[in-house]
Tab-separated table of C-alpha atoms and ligand atoms in Angstrom:
chain	number	residue	atom	x	y	z
A	1	MET	CA	0.390	11.063	-17.187
A	2	ASN	CA	-2.724	9.476	-15.319
A	3	ARG	CA	-4.328	12.487	-13.625
A	4	LYS	CA	-6.170	10.138	-10.906
A	5	ILE	CA	-2.558	9.634	-9.562
A	6	GLU	CA	-0.644	11.782	-7.117
A	7	ILE	CA	2.662	11.404	-5.523
A	8	ILE	CA	3.261	12.893	-2.427
A	9	HIS	CA	6.271	13.365	-0.272
A	10	GLY	CA	4.861	12.746	3.050
A	11	ASP	CA	3.509	10.714	6.282
A	12	ILE	CA	0.573	8.146	5.268
A	13	THR	CA	-1.027	8.810	8.645
A	14	LYS	CA	-1.608	12.433	8.126
A	15	ILE	CA	-3.435	12.606	4.830
A	16	PRO	CA	-7.524	12.222	4.843
A	17	VAL	CA	-8.369	9.379	2.253
A	18	ASP	CA	-11.170	6.776	2.323
A	19	ILE	CA	-8.660	3.913	2.527
A	20	ILE	CA	-4.837	3.945	3.809
A	21	VAL	CA	-3.066	0.576	2.770
A	22	ASN	CA	-0.629	-0.760	5.415
A	23	ALA	CA	2.516	-2.440	4.347
A	24	ALA	CA	2.039	-5.095	7.216
A	25	ASN	CA	3.552	-8.368	7.896
A	26	SER	CA	1.800	-11.786	8.000
A	27	SER	CA	1.109	-11.885	11.973
A	28	LEU	CA	-0.939	-8.513	11.235
A	29	LEU	CA	0.284	-7.586	15.111
A	30	GLY	CA	2.050	-4.443	14.042
A	31	GLY	CA	5.628	-3.834	13.292
A	32	SER	CA	8.109	-1.310	12.381
A	33	GLY	CA	8.186	1.637	9.708
A	34	VAL	CA	4.780	2.795	8.225
A	35	ASP	CA	2.909	-0.401	10.209
A	36	GLY	CA	3.961	0.866	13.367
A	37	ALA	CA	2.963	4.552	12.672
A	38	ILE	CA	-0.583	3.274	11.544
A	39	HIS	CA	-1.273	1.584	14.897
A	40	ARG	CA	0.347	3.865	16.673
A	41	MET	CA	-1.794	7.034	15.054
A	42	GLY	CA	-4.792	4.833	14.591
A	43	GLY	CA	-5.003	3.283	18.267
A	44	LYS	CA	-5.622	-0.015	19.678
A	45	GLU	CA	-9.191	-0.326	17.411
A	46	ILE	CA	-7.053	-1.435	14.826
A	47	LEU	CA	-4.899	-4.125	16.696
A	48	ASN	CA	-8.089	-5.488	17.832
A	49	ALA	CA	-9.734	-6.150	14.360
A	50	CYS	CA	-6.375	-7.740	13.211
A	51	GLN	CA	-6.701	-9.850	16.070
A	52	LYS	CA	-9.870	-10.971	14.804
A	53	ILE	CA	-9.050	-11.881	11.533
A	54	ARG	CA	-6.106	-13.590	13.112
A	55	ALA	CA	-8.654	-15.782	15.039
A	56	LYS	CA	-10.602	-16.259	12.056
A	57	GLN	CA	-7.877	-16.807	9.511
A	58	GLY	CA	-4.545	-17.092	11.076
A	59	GLY	CA	-3.128	-13.977	9.772
A	60	CYS	CA	-2.730	-12.396	6.116
A	61	LYS	CA	-0.410	-14.145	3.060
A	62	VAL	CA	2.342	-12.265	1.095
A	63	GLY	CA	0.612	-10.537	-1.800
A	64	GLU	CA	-3.320	-10.667	0.088
A	65	ALA	CA	-5.149	-7.846	1.752
A	66	VAL	CA	-7.414	-7.650	4.562
A	67	ILE	CA	-9.380	-4.606	5.779
A	68	THR	CA	-9.751	-3.160	9.127
A	69	THR	CA	-11.115	-0.349	10.583
A	70	ALA	CA	-9.269	2.812	10.703
A	71	GLY	CA	-9.387	3.684	14.325
A	72	ASN	CA	-7.976	7.565	14.865
A	73	LEU	CA	-6.863	8.024	11.344
A	74	PRO	CA	-8.270	10.222	9.140
A	75	ALA	CA	-9.626	7.439	6.493
A	76	LYS	CA	-12.672	5.110	6.605
A	77	TYR	CA	-10.533	1.862	6.779
A	78	VAL	CA	-7.167	0.470	6.705
A	79	ILE	CA	-6.151	-2.386	4.072
A	80	HIS	CA	-3.230	-4.419	5.521
A	81	THR	CA	-1.368	-5.916	2.816
A	82	VAL	CA	1.800	-8.165	3.233
A	83	GLY	CA	4.697	-7.296	0.894
A	84	PRO	CA	7.435	-9.529	-0.120
A	85	ARG	CA	10.937	-10.030	1.674
A	86	TRP	CA	13.270	-9.075	-1.123
A	87	ASN	CA	15.249	-12.426	-1.550
A	88	GLY	CA	17.376	-12.199	-4.548
A	89	GLY	CA	14.761	-11.870	-7.384
A	90	ASN	CA	13.762	-14.998	-8.148
A	91	ASN	CA	11.431	-16.173	-5.509
A	92	HIS	CA	8.231	-14.231	-6.998
A	93	GLU	CA	9.265	-11.131	-5.411
A	94	THR	CA	7.594	-9.135	-8.401
A	95	ASP	CA	4.462	-11.135	-8.759
A	96	ASN	CA	3.659	-11.127	-4.656
A	97	LEU	CA	4.330	-6.977	-5.284
A	98	LYS	CA	2.143	-6.810	-7.739
A	99	ASN	CA	-0.419	-8.818	-5.916
A	100	CYS	CA	-0.411	-6.564	-2.936
A	101	TYR	CA	-1.302	-3.610	-5.162
A	102	LEU	CA	-4.169	-5.419	-7.124
A	103	ASN	CA	-5.526	-7.267	-3.897
A	104	SER	CA	-5.455	-3.657	-1.916
A	105	PHE	CA	-7.414	-2.349	-5.318
A	106	ILE	CA	-10.045	-5.202	-5.293
A	107	VAL	CA	-10.831	-4.877	-1.409
A	108	ALA	CA	-10.941	-1.179	-1.700
A	109	ASN	CA	-13.381	-1.086	-4.580
A	110	ASN	CA	-15.740	-3.932	-3.098
A	111	ASN	CA	-15.953	-1.696	-0.011
A	112	GLY	CA	-17.054	1.468	-2.032
A	113	ALA	CA	-13.741	3.617	-1.468
A	114	THR	CA	-13.276	6.298	-3.788
A	115	SER	CA	-9.571	7.443	-2.754
A	116	ILE	CA	-6.848	5.364	-1.751
A	117	SER	CA	-3.327	5.876	0.071
A	118	PHE	CA	-0.523	3.506	-0.980
A	119	PRO	CA	3.074	3.328	0.864
A	120	ASN	CA	5.946	2.301	-0.891
A	121	ILE	CA	5.360	-1.159	-0.008
A	122	SER	CA	8.307	-3.696	0.834
A	123	THR	CA	11.151	-0.785	-0.050
A	124	GLY	CA	11.570	-0.521	3.592
A	125	ILE	CA	12.892	-3.336	5.920
A	126	TYR	CA	11.898	-5.927	3.345
A	127	ASN	CA	14.571	-4.447	1.047
A	128	PHE	CA	12.927	-4.516	-2.245
A	129	PRO	CA	15.021	-2.445	-4.945
A	130	LYS	CA	13.201	0.844	-4.960
A	131	ASN	CA	13.270	1.179	-8.400
A	132	GLN	CA	11.919	-1.905	-9.509
A	133	ALA	CA	9.354	-1.187	-6.896
A	134	ALA	CA	8.149	1.873	-8.133
A	135	SER	CA	7.856	0.555	-11.776
A	136	ILE	CA	6.046	-2.457	-10.352
A	137	ALA	CA	3.757	-0.182	-8.378
A	138	LEU	CA	2.884	2.430	-11.059
A	139	GLU	CA	2.034	-0.372	-13.591
A	140	THR	CA	-0.238	-2.104	-11.205
A	141	ILE	CA	-1.803	1.050	-10.257
A	142	THR	CA	-2.565	1.930	-13.616
A	143	ASP	CA	-3.858	-1.062	-14.867
A	144	SER	CA	-6.106	-1.343	-11.723
A	145	LEU	CA	-7.828	2.359	-12.526
A	146	TYR	CA	-8.910	0.599	-15.776
A	147	LEU	CA	-10.407	-2.312	-14.013
A	148	TYR	CA	-11.909	-1.007	-10.739
A	149	HIS	CA	-14.103	1.837	-11.354
A	150	ASN	CA	-15.045	3.333	-8.045
A	151	ILE	CA	-11.526	4.365	-7.484
A	152	GLN	CA	-10.986	7.942	-8.251
A	153	LYS	CA	-8.050	8.905	-6.670
A	154	VAL	CA	-4.818	7.225	-5.934
A	155	ASN	CA	-2.101	8.897	-3.490
A	156	ILE	CA	1.366	7.569	-3.501
A	157	VAL	CA	2.904	8.432	-0.208
A	158	CYS	CA	6.522	8.455	-0.374
A	159	PHE	CA	8.144	9.003	3.100
A	160	GLU	CA	11.286	9.227	1.571
A	161	ILE	CA	12.738	11.694	-0.557
A	162	GLU	CA	14.639	9.096	-2.504
A	163	ASN	CA	11.438	7.493	-3.274
A	164	TYR	CA	9.385	10.244	-4.225
A	165	LEU	CA	11.945	11.334	-6.579
A	166	ILE	CA	12.112	7.927	-8.421
A	167	TYR	CA	8.116	8.309	-8.696
A	168	LYS	CA	8.304	11.759	-9.827
A	169	GLU	CA	10.740	11.008	-12.665
A	170	LEU	CA	8.412	7.648	-13.672
A	171	ILE	CA	5.287	9.429	-14.012
A	172	GLU	CA	6.611	12.229	-15.791
A	173	SER	CA	8.148	10.071	-18.271
A	174	LEU	CA	4.549	7.861	-18.960
B	201	ADP	P1	8.372	-3.056	4.295
B	201	ADP	O1	8.358	-4.229	5.678
B	201	ADP	O2	6.971	-3.292	3.426
B	201	ADP	O3	9.607	-2.832	3.814
B	201	ADP	P2	8.413	-0.703	5.670
B	201	ADP	O4	7.211	0.103	6.627
B	201	ADP	O5	9.776	-0.876	6.346
B	201	ADP	O6	7.923	-1.718	5.524
B	201	ADP	O7	8.508	0.450	4.633
B	201	ADP	C1	7.712	0.458	3.763
B	201	ADP	C2	8.004	2.155	2.971
B	201	ADP	O8	7.047	2.595	3.975
B	201	ADP	C3	9.123	2.699	3.089
B	201	ADP	O9	9.215	3.172	2.068
B	201	ADP	C4	9.357	3.336	4.454
B	201	ADP	O10	10.332	4.679	4.238
B	201	ADP	C5	7.789	4.059	4.394
B	201	ADP	N1	7.485	4.778	5.469
B	201	ADP	C6	7.459	4.700	6.955
B	201	ADP	N2	6.623	5.183	7.653
B	201	ADP	C7	5.776	5.800	6.469
B	201	ADP	C8	4.729	6.839	7.174
B	201	ADP	N3	4.543	7.113	8.200
B	201	ADP	N4	3.825	7.146	5.845
B	201	ADP	C9	4.300	6.764	4.555
B	201	ADP	N5	5.579	5.967	4.313
B	201	ADP	C10	6.083	5.310	5.711
């Protein structure tokens, strides 16, 4: 078991950390679920920063990641990554989900972060099967920890007990 990874059952907006990862959508203008909670708790500064990114590069593509201020959240930055919508499984969903974790790690590492919290990207309204999403997330996070040495601590924050139990079982089997 990798001791740098902690599985937490809770609300990602309440946990102090360097980077909070948001499961955003391509528009970067906020949405429901964790995206809504991050914008609500973080305040207008986050939306303003997202609008600047939109003006510059027209949003964020699936699998990519951009960084903004964390506003009022207990973090230095928010990284917004866009998870894939589940569409049967043969539409690059796995690679796109991997890229969300990997690109978030790269951006976090490049910005001097030592700790990062991830939500369970794509497992809400984007409907990615939860077991599969958890395996992909854990594998990509474990690989990234070997590659990007600035990051000392990764929180996987599960809002739903179902996801928490899936991750607990998976991590104990590693
Ligand atoms: P997606 O569109 O990527 O599926 P959602 O926000 O709908 O994004 O769901 C992603 C995950 O975030 C889901 O597992 C959902 O339960 C979880 N979630 C919702 N609110 C929060 C929160 N405040 N903290 C952490 N996770 C959250």
